[in-house]
Amino acid sequence: MKEISIDRIFAMKETCNEISKLISQNKLEQALNELQMTNESEKTEKYYELLSTVFIKTKQPSQAVACLKIGQQQFLNSKTLYYKLYEAFWSLGDYEEATFSLARVVRISFDEEERLKETEKLKKIIPQLYRLLGDDKTKQIIAEATLIMGEGDERAFPIDKDAKSWVNRTLIDSKGKKYLVNIYKGYMANDLNLNVRYFLKTEIIQGTNHRYAKLKLNKRSILPISSDLNEASIEITKTGGEPSIINASNMQSNRLNYLQLDVGEYKLKSKQEFFVGKPIQNEFTEKNKLVIVLYIDGLSQRFLEEYGLDALMPNTAQYFKEGYWNKNCYTTSDWTFPSVASIFTGQSVIRHKVYHPNTNIDIHKRGEMYTGKFKVHGLFTTQINNNWRITPSSGYMEDFDRIIFQHFRGGFAIAEVLGEAIEHLSSLPNNDHFLWLGIEDLHDIADGFNQDLYQQTHLTLEERLMNEMAEVSVNAEYSADKLIKYKNQLNRIDLYLESFYHYLNKNHEKDDVYISIISDHGQGYIENNEEFLNEGRRKVPFLFKGPNVPNKISDELMAITDYFPNMLTAIGANAELTHENDAVILKDFGGTGRDMAITETIHPDNPYRIAITDGNSIFRLHTVEKAEKDGLIHLEKVKVELVDKETEQNIMNKYPEKVEAYIEFVINRVKHFQYI
């Protein structure tokens, strides 16, 4: 790779240094004029820091808060901007928000020494809080600030960020809708904690709390309800009929219970609050549309090409024989957290900003979720999920009617996921359905686990004793050991999928079923290649079958942002692409297609990397210096290469103008992320 210096980045840094000098010399009007001339694409973290400093110094703290809130949308992990918020709120006399901002600085200090230093700053303002606000209010603020500092992340679901159970509590989505979390099929348990969270499922339903509710049902329906029936019963009365009493003797307390109700008007009442979910229509219809997403974490298209779908997953190969298989699809990032965010929002990583492994992101607030578009099309939306990076509390409950969640490490693997899907479809046979089914079993290979019987009995003793574990699964390098186990696991996954395909064939007409296999990223360990963003890690499959789906193997360029829009197009729904996302409708589905597919990775303490694939080449760039702990990058010096897509031969000298154009594209794309 060729190393080059980016003069514009040095110029940006020099400009910021000059403005900093103006501020230190109290030439605030001149500094403000310089800042107002900054291009949108060059509004770095430093820009928002300097602008807020000018506002604070000129006694405009409200303006400082406003600009910092905008900056935080771009720089979610910025200690600097939170510290400036502390200063601005303190100037406003909002000591509570000032303290919380300083507590957030501590929370996102990822180095222990740094964290202790920031904690000391927070401790120093406590005497002032007592003096300004009094004992009771200060104690309350300290308690809340302590929770912020000790905040965990959403991987602990169904435990929240403060280590409290979500059971019998409601999540709230971006539209203000509520989702009740209850234990599911854990008959002897009424709650959970950090020790048992892996081993219990939760069920989540959209609805509202009541003491008294009226319902008018124009169709025969199924009504989800939940309450502590040990404390108080629920009385339900149909107009013109006698009351029926629901209590702990005929319903499970603190679980979601489902009632079959005929057409009519109903009144429900209780001495304590109870939860009522949205009624689910239950009248027979001759045809029922199913849209099913089989999400297989870590499924590599390159591996399928190398060893053959017929050999690895013969039942899947047969089932999708008449269907669409895009073999030229690329992920947006190298691991689950950012990549699944791209699938659900249609946004690339640099747009949705979901990349830092140790911070919390409300994904439903980063952009419109595609789930809602399936819901608007009349589908009952369901998620059966086991992935700890796709938790309901981080926003992935948005627009789902029903969710079943259990952490994969607790044993919620493919057999049970598909079993729950069959039970769900069989229980609600009179609805059109959208199902997201999480298949996490391949993840065991990268993590170095051999927990299932099939894997263990299909390995020789020598293979069984080889166990090359990566410190972080996403960083796993080439491994002959893992290749063997990856093959075995795909064989095993296919065995279970066979029964699911059989269920669909037996119970649904072929023209009513749309089913896809998608993934979030490939695997680094399948290619003996020093390039981190190699094709084994970048390429993922898109298999899709349905009545309006092309029957072909395609090499049209595709990105995982395109999954949902093209599914929506196939079922006759409006994908509603906007300038706010990066999705396209493929030419195969009647759209204009795409010219390039981008994979990029921002990892703290690692170089920023980007790979761009077009029709015949791959451009790669990575920074010489590693990213900061908050993810800000150093673009002053980068290494670049342009290679032939098929041969991987260097073609930089052959296409110098193309290289320059791609360098320009990348710098313009990410220069606002430059650390200054």
PDB file of C-alpha atoms in Angstrom, residues 328 330 556-559 562 582-587 592-598 612-618 645 658 662 665:
ATOM      1  CA  ASN A 328     -22.128  -9.760  -4.808  1.00  0.00           C
ATOM      2  CA  TYR A 330     -21.273  -6.390   0.860  1.00  0.00           C
ATOM      3  CA  GLU A 556     -25.374  -7.132  -9.276  1.00  0.00           C
ATOM      4  CA  LEU A 557     -23.517  -4.991  -6.758  1.00  0.00           C
ATOM      5  CA  MET A 558     -25.439  -4.795  -3.490  1.00  0.00           C
ATOM      6  CA  ALA A 559     -25.047  -3.651   0.146  1.00  0.00           C
ATOM      7  CA  ASP A 562     -30.536  -2.771   0.444  1.00  0.00           C
ATOM      8  CA  ASP A 582     -27.904   4.804   1.771  1.00  0.00           C
ATOM      9  CA  ALA A 583     -30.188   2.104   0.393  1.00  0.00           C
ATOM     10  CA  VAL A 584     -31.031   1.490  -3.265  1.00  0.00           C
ATOM     11  CA  ILE A 585     -33.476  -0.643  -5.198  1.00  0.00           C
ATOM     12  CA  LEU A 586     -31.481  -3.080  -7.297  1.00  0.00           C
ATOM     13  CA  LYS A 587     -31.868  -3.271 -11.057  1.00  0.00           C
ATOM     14  CA  THR A 592     -31.440   1.964 -10.640  1.00  0.00           C
ATOM     15  CA  GLY A 593     -28.925  -0.098  -8.663  1.00  0.00           C
ATOM     16  CA  ARG A 594     -25.665   1.120  -7.139  1.00  0.00           C
ATOM     17  CA  ASP A 595     -22.199   2.019  -8.451  1.00  0.00           C
ATOM     18  CA  MET A 596     -20.242   1.082  -5.333  1.00  0.00           C
ATOM     19  CA  ALA A 597     -20.493  -0.818  -2.058  1.00  0.00           C
ATOM     20  CA  ILE A 598     -18.674   0.483   1.018  1.00  0.00           C
ATOM     21  CA  ILE A 612     -14.921   0.387  -1.690  1.00  0.00           C
ATOM     22  CA  THR A 613     -15.958  -2.099  -4.351  1.00  0.00           C
ATOM     23  CA  ASP A 614     -17.145  -1.006  -7.772  1.00  0.00           C
ATOM     24  CA  GLY A 615     -17.703  -2.976 -10.967  1.00  0.00           C
ATOM     25  CA  ASN A 616     -14.123  -4.145 -11.439  1.00  0.00           C
ATOM     26  CA  SER A 617     -11.911  -2.932  -8.593  1.00  0.00           C
ATOM     27  CA  ILE A 618     -11.513  -2.585  -4.837  1.00  0.00           C
ATOM     28  CA  LYS A 645     -11.520  -7.230  -8.004  1.00  0.00           C
ATOM     29  CA  LYS A 658      -9.546   6.750 -10.052  1.00  0.00           C
ATOM     30  CA  TYR A 662     -11.561   7.682  -4.252  1.00  0.00           C
ATOM     31  CA  PHE A 665     -14.386  10.732  -1.742  1.00  0.00           C
TER      32      PHE A 665
END
